[in-house]
Structure formats: C-alpha cells, structure tokens
Short mmCIF file of C-alpha atoms in Angstrom, two decimals:
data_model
loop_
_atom_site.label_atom_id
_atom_site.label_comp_id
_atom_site.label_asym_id
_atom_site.label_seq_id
_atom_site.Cartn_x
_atom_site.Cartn_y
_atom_site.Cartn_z
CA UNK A 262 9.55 -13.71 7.82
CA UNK A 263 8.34 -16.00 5.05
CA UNK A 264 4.53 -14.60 5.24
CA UNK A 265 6.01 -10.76 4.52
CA UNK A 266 8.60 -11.94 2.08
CA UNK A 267 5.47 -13.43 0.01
CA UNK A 268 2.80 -10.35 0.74
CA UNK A 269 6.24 -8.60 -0.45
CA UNK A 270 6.91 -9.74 -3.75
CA UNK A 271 3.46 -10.92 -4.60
CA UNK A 272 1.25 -8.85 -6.92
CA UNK A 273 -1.10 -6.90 -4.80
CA UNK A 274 -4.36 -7.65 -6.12
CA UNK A 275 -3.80 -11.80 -5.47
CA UNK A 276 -3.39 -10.95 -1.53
CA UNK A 277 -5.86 -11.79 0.26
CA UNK A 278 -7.94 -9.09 3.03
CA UNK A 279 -5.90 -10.99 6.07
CA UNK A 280 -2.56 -10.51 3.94
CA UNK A 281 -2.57 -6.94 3.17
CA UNK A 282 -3.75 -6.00 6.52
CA UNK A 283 -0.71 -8.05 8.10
CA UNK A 284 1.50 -5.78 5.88
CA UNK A 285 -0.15 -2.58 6.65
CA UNK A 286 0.97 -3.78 9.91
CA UNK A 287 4.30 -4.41 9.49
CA UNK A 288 4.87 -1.52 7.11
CA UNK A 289 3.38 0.67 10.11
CA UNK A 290 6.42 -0.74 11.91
CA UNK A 291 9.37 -0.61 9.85
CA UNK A 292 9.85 2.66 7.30
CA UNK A 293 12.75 0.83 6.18
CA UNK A 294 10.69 -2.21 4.79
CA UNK A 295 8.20 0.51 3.46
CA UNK A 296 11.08 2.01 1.80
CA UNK A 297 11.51 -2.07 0.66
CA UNK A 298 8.38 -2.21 -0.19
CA UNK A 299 8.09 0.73 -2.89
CA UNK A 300 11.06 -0.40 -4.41
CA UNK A 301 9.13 -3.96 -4.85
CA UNK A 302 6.00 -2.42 -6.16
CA UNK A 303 8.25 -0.04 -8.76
CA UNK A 304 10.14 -2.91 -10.11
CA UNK A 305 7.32 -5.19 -10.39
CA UNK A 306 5.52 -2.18 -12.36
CA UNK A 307 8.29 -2.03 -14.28
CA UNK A 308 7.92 -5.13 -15.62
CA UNK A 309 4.66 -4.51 -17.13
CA UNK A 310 4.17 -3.42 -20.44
CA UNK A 311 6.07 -0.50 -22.29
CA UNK A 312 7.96 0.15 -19.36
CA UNK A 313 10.02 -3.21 -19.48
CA UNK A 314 10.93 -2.49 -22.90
CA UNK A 315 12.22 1.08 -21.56
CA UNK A 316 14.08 -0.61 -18.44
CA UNK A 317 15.74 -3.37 -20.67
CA UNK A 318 17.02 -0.12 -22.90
CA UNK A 319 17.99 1.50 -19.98
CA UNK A 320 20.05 -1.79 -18.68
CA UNK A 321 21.51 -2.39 -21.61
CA UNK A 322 22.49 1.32 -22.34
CA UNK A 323 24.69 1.03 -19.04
#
C-alpha cells in the first residue's frame, strides 16, 4: 500500500521505469484508484503556476 500511495502522490517524472510500470499495473486493476489517480495528477497540476493563483481565488471565493 505504501509503494502506490508514493507512485500516487509523487510527481511523475521522479518515478522511476519499475515504479510507473507497477502503477500501470495497479491502475489496470482498480478504475476506482484510476479515478484516484486523475484527481492526484489534477490537483498536483493545479498547484503549478497560474493555475494555483486561480484555485486559491476560487477557494477563497467559496
């Protein structure tokens, strides 16, 4: 659980070839930790850039 929790939340170009085949092969297994998974990616994009400025408006405008 810890290994996918890490290939989870880590940014995907610091995983190695070994990690990001192990969550292909999870993901191939479980559409709900693919759902997961998007959500992780989205956020973390989110906090790049403009787009953290526009999600900080957003919270705050809530």
């Amino acid at each position: 659980m810890r290994q996918v929790t890490g290939r989870l939340t880590r940014h995907p170009t610091v995983l190695s070839e070994d990690d990001r085949a192990g969550l292909k092969d999870v993901l191939a297994h479980c559409p709900e930790l693919t759902m997961a998974a998007g959500h992780f990616r989205d956020f973390g994009e989110t906090l790049e850039g403009e787009a953290l400025c526009s999600f900080v408006g957003a919270a705050v405008a809530a």
